[in-house]
CSV table of C-alpha atoms in Angstrom, one decimal:
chain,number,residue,atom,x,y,z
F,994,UNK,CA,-34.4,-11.3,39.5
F,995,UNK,CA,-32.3,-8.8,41.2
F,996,UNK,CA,-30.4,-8.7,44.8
F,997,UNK,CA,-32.9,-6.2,45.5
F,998,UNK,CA,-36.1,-8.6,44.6
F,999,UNK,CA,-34.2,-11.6,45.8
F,1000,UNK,CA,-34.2,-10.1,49.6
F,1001,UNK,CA,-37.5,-8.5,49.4
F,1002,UNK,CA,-38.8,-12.4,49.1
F,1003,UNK,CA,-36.5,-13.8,51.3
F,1004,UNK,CA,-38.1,-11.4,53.5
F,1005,UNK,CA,-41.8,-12.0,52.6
F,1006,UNK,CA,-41.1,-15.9,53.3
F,1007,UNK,CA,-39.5,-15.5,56.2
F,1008,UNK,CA,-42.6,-13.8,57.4
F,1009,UNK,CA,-44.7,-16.3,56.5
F,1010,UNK,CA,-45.7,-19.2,59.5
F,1011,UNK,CA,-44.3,-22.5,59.2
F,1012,UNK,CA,-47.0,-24.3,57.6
F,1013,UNK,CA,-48.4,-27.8,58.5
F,1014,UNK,CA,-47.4,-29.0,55.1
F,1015,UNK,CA,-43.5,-28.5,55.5
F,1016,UNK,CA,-41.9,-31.9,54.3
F,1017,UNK,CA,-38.6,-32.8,54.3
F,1018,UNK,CA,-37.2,-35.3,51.1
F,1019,UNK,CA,-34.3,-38.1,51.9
F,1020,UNK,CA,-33.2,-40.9,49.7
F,1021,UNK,CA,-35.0,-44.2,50.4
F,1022,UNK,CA,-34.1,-45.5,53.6
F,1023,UNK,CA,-33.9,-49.1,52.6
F,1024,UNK,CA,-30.6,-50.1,51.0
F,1025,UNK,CA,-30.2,-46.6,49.6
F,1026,UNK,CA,-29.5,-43.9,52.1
F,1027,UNK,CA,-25.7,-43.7,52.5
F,1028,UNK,CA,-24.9,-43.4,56.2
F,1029,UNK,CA,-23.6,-40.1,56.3
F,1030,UNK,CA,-27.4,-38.7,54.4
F,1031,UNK,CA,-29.0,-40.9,57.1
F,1032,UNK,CA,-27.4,-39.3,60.0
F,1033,UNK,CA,-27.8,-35.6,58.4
F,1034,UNK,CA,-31.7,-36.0,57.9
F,1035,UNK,CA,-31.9,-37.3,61.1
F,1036,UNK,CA,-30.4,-34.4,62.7
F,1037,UNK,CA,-32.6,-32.2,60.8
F,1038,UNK,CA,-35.5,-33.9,61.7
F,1039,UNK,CA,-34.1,-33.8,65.5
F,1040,UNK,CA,-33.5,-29.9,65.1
F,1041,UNK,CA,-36.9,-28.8,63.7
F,1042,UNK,CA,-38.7,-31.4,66.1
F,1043,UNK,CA,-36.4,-29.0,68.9
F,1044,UNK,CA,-37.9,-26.0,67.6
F,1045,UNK,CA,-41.3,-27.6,67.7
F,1046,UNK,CA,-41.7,-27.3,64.2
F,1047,UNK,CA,-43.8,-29.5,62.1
F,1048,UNK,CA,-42.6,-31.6,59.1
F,1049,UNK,CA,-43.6,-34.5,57.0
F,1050,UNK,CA,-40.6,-36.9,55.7
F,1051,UNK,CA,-40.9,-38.4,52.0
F,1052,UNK,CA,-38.4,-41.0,50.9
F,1053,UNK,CA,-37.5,-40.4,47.4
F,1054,UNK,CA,-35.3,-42.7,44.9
F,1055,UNK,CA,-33.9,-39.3,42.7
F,1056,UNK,CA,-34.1,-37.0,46.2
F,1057,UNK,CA,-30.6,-35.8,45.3
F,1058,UNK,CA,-31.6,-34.7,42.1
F,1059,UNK,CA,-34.8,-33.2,43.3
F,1060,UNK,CA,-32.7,-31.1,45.3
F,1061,UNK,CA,-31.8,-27.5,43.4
F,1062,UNK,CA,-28.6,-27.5,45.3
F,1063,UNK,CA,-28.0,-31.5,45.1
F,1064,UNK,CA,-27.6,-32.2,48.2
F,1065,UNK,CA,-29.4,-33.8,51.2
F,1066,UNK,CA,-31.8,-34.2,53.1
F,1067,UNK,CA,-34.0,-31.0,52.0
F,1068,UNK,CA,-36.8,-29.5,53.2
F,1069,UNK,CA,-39.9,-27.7,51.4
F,1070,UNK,CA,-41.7,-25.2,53.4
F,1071,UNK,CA,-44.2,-23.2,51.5
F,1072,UNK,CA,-42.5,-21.8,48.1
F,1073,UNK,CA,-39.1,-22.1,50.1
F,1074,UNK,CA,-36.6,-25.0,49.5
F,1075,UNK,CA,-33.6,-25.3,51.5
F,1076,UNK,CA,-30.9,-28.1,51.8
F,1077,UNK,CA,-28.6,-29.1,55.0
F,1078,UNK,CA,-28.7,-28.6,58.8
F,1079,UNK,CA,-26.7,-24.9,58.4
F,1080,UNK,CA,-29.2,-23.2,55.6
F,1081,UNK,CA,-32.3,-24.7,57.8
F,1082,UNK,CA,-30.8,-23.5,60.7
F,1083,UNK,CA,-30.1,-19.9,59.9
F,1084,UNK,CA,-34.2,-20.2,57.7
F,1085,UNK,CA,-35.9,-21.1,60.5
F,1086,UNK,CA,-34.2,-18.4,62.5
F,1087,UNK,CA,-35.5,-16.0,60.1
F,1088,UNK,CA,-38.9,-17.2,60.8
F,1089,UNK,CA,-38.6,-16.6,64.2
F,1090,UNK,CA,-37.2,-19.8,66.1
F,1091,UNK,CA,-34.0,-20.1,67.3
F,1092,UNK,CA,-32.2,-23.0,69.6
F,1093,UNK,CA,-28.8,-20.9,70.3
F,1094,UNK,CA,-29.8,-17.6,71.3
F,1095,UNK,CA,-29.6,-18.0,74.4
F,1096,UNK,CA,-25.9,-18.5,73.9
F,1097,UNK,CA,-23.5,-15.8,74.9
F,1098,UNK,CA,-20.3,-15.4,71.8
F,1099,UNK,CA,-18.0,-17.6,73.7
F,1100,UNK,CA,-20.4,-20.6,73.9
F,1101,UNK,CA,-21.9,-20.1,70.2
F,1102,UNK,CA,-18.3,-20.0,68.9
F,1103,UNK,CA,-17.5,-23.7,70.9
F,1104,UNK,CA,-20.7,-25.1,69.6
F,1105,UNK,CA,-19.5,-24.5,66.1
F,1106,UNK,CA,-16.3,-25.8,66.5
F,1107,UNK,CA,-17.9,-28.9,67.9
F,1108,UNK,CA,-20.5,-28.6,64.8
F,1109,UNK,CA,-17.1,-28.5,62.5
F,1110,UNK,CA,-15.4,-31.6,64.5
F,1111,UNK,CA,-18.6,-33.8,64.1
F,1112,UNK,CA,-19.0,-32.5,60.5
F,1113,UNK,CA,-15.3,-33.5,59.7
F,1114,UNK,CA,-14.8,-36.8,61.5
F,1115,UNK,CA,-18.2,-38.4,62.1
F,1116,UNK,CA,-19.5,-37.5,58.5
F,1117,UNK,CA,-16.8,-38.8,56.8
F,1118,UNK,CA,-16.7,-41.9,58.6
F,1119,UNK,CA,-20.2,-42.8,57.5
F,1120,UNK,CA,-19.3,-44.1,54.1
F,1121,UNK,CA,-21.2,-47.4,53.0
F,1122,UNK,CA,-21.1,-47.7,49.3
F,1123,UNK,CA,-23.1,-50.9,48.8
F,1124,UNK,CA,-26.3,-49.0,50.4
F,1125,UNK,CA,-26.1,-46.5,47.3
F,1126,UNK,CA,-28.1,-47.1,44.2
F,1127,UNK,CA,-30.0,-50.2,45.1
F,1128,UNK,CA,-33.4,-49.3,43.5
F,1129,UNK,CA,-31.9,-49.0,39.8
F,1130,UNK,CA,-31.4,-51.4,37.3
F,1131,UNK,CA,-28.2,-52.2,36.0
F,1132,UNK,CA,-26.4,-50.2,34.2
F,1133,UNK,CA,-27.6,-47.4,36.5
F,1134,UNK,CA,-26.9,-48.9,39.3
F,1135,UNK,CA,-23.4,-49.2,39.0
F,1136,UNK,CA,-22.5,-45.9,37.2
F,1137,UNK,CA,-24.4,-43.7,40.4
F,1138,UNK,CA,-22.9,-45.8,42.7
F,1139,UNK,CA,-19.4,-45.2,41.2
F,1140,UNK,CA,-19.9,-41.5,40.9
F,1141,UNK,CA,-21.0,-41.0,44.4
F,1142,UNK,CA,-17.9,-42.9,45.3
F,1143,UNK,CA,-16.0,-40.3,43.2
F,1144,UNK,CA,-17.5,-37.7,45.2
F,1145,UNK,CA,-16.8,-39.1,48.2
F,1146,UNK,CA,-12.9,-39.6,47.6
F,1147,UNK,CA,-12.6,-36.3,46.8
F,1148,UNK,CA,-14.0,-35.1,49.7
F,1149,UNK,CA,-11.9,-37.0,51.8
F,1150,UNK,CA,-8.9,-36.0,49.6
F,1151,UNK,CA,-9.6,-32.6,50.4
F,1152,UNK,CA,-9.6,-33.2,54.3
F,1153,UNK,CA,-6.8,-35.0,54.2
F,1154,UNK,CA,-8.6,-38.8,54.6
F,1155,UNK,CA,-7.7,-39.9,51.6
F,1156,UNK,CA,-4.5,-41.9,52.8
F,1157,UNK,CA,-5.9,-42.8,56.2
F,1158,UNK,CA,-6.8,-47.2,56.8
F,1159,UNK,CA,-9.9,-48.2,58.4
F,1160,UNK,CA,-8.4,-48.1,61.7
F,1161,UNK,CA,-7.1,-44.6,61.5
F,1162,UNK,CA,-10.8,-43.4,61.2
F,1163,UNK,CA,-12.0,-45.8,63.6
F,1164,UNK,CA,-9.6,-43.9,66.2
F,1165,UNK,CA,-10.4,-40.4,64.8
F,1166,UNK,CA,-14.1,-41.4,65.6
F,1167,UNK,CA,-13.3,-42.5,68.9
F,1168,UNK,CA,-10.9,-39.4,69.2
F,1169,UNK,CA,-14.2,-37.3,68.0
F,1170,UNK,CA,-16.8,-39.2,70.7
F,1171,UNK,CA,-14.1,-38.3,73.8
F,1172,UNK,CA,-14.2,-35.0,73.0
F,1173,UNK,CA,-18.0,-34.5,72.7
F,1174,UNK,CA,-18.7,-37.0,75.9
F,1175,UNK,CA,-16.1,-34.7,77.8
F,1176,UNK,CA,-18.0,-31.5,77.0
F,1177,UNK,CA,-21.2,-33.1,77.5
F,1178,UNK,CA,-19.9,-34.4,81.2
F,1179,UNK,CA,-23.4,-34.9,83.3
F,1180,UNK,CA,-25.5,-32.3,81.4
F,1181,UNK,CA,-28.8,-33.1,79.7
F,1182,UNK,CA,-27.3,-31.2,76.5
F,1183,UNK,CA,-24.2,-29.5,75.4
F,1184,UNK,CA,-25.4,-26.1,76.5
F,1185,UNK,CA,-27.3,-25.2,79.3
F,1186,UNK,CA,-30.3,-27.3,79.8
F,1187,UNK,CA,-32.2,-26.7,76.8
F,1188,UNK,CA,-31.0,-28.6,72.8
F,1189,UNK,CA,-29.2,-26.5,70.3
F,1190,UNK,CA,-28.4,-27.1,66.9
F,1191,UNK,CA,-25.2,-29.2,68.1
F,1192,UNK,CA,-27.5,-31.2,70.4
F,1193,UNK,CA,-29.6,-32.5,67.0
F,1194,UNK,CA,-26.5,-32.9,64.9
F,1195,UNK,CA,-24.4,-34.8,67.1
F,1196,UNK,CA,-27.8,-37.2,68.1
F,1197,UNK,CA,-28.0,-37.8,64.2
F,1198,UNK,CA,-24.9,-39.0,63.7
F,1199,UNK,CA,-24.9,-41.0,67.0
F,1200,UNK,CA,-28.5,-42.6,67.0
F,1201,UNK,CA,-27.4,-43.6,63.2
F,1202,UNK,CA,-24.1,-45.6,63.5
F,1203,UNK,CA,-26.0,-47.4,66.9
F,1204,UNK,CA,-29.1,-48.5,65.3
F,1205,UNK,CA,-27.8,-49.0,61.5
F,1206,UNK,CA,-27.1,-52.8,60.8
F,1207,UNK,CA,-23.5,-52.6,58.7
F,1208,UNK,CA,-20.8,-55.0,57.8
F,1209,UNK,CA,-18.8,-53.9,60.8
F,1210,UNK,CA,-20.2,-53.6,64.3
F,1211,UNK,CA,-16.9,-51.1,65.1
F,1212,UNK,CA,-18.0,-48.0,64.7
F,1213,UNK,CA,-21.0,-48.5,67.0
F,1214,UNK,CA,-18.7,-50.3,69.1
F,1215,UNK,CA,-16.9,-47.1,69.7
F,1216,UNK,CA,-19.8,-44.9,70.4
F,1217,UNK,CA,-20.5,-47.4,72.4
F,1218,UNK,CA,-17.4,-46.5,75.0
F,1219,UNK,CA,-18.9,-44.0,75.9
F,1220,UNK,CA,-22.0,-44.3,78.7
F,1221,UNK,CA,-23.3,-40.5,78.5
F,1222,UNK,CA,-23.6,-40.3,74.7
F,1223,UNK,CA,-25.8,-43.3,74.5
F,1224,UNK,CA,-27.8,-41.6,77.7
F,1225,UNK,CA,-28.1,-38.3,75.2
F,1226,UNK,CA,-29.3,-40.5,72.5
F,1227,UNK,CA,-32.1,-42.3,74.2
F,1228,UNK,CA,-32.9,-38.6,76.1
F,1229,UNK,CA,-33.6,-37.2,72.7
F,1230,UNK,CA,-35.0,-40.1,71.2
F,1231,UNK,CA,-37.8,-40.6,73.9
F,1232,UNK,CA,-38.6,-36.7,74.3
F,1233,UNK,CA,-38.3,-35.5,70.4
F,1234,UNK,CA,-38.9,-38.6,69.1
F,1235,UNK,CA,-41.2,-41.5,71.0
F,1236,UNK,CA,-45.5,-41.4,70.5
F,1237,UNK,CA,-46.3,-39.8,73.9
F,1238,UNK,CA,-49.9,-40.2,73.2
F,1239,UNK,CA,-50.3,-44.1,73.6
């Protein structure tokens, strides 16, 4: 297909309504999810709820290799399939709905950099190996759960957390949750007093160290710390997230 074609159904899809049927794949949740895929389909669930946007959420044993792109979680929306928080951002902007246009250059250039912070240092944090692969049989098992530990060295090779102890991270998280509770100060949200994209990723990765059960309390201990992130967390849980109907 050429450029040409390419954009002319980008186009036609982005002028298409979001449809009732939109669903969103993850791994399964028991066992299997890895944190760090927990906390990003969390915070994509928390962004399109945000936008008021409709989606369904299948758990999926091969979900990464459903995924054209291989990566996680992903969402299907008519004959449309994206992957990640940034794609689904800047797709359902070209539909039409937006959480950060109200924000002037100054403010949209701080919420990436906080985006990039929570990417870099919360992310990476959320390693748990033994919750890989569960579902398989040996020898599958233990050959997927070895290569996504491969991909995950190298990842941390290439930011530079390849040397770093347990500790170090367990300070860079708590460096990472200072920061974000000192921007956040007494607001409802980040920005202003509406959610933006930052809003939904930064509850994901939140809400998902607190309520995971792991080896280690210490990581949740350190969110912990801090008394206005765990008020954001239960804000956005209760209005995005809590059956207001019963």
């Amino acid at each position: 297909m050429s450029l040409a074609a390419e954009a002319f159904m980008s186009q036609m899809a982005a002028a298409e309504p979001w449809p009732e049927n939109a669903t969103l794949y993850q791994p399964l949740k028991e066992d299997q999810i890895l944190l760090s895929d927990c906390a990003s389909s969390l915070a994509v669930q928390a962004y399109l709820r945000m936008c008021g946007l409709p989606v369904q959420v299948f758990c999926r044993a091969n979900a990464e290799y459903m995924s054209p792109s291989g990566k996680i979680p992903f969402i299907h929306v008519g004959n449309q399939v994206v992957s990640e928080l940034g794609p689904i951002v800047q797709f359902t902007k070209a539909k039409g709905h937006s959480l950060s246009d109200g924000l002037d250059d100054v403010q949209r250039a701080e919420m990436k950099a906080y985006m990039e912070l929570v990417n870099n240092m919360l992310l990476t944090a959320e390693i748990s190996r033994p919750r890989y692969s569960s579902p398989y049989s040996w020898p599958l098992n233990k050959i997927l759960a070895y290569q996504k530990q491969w991909e995950v060295r190298r990842k941390m090779n290439a930011i530079g957390w390849g040397g770093k102890t347990l500790e170090q991270v367990y300070e860079d998280v708590s460096q990472c949750c200072q920061a974000l509770s000192q921007r956040l100060g007494t607001q409802s949200y980040f920005f202003n007093k509406q959610p933006t994209e930052l809003d939904a990723l930064v509850f994901g990765h939140l809400f998902t160290i607190l309520t995971t059960r792991l080896t280690s309390t210490e990581l949740a201990e350190r969110v912990k710390s801090y008394s206005n992130l765990l008020s954001f967390c239960r804000r956005i849980e209760q209005t995005y997230f809590e059956d207001k109907s019963s």
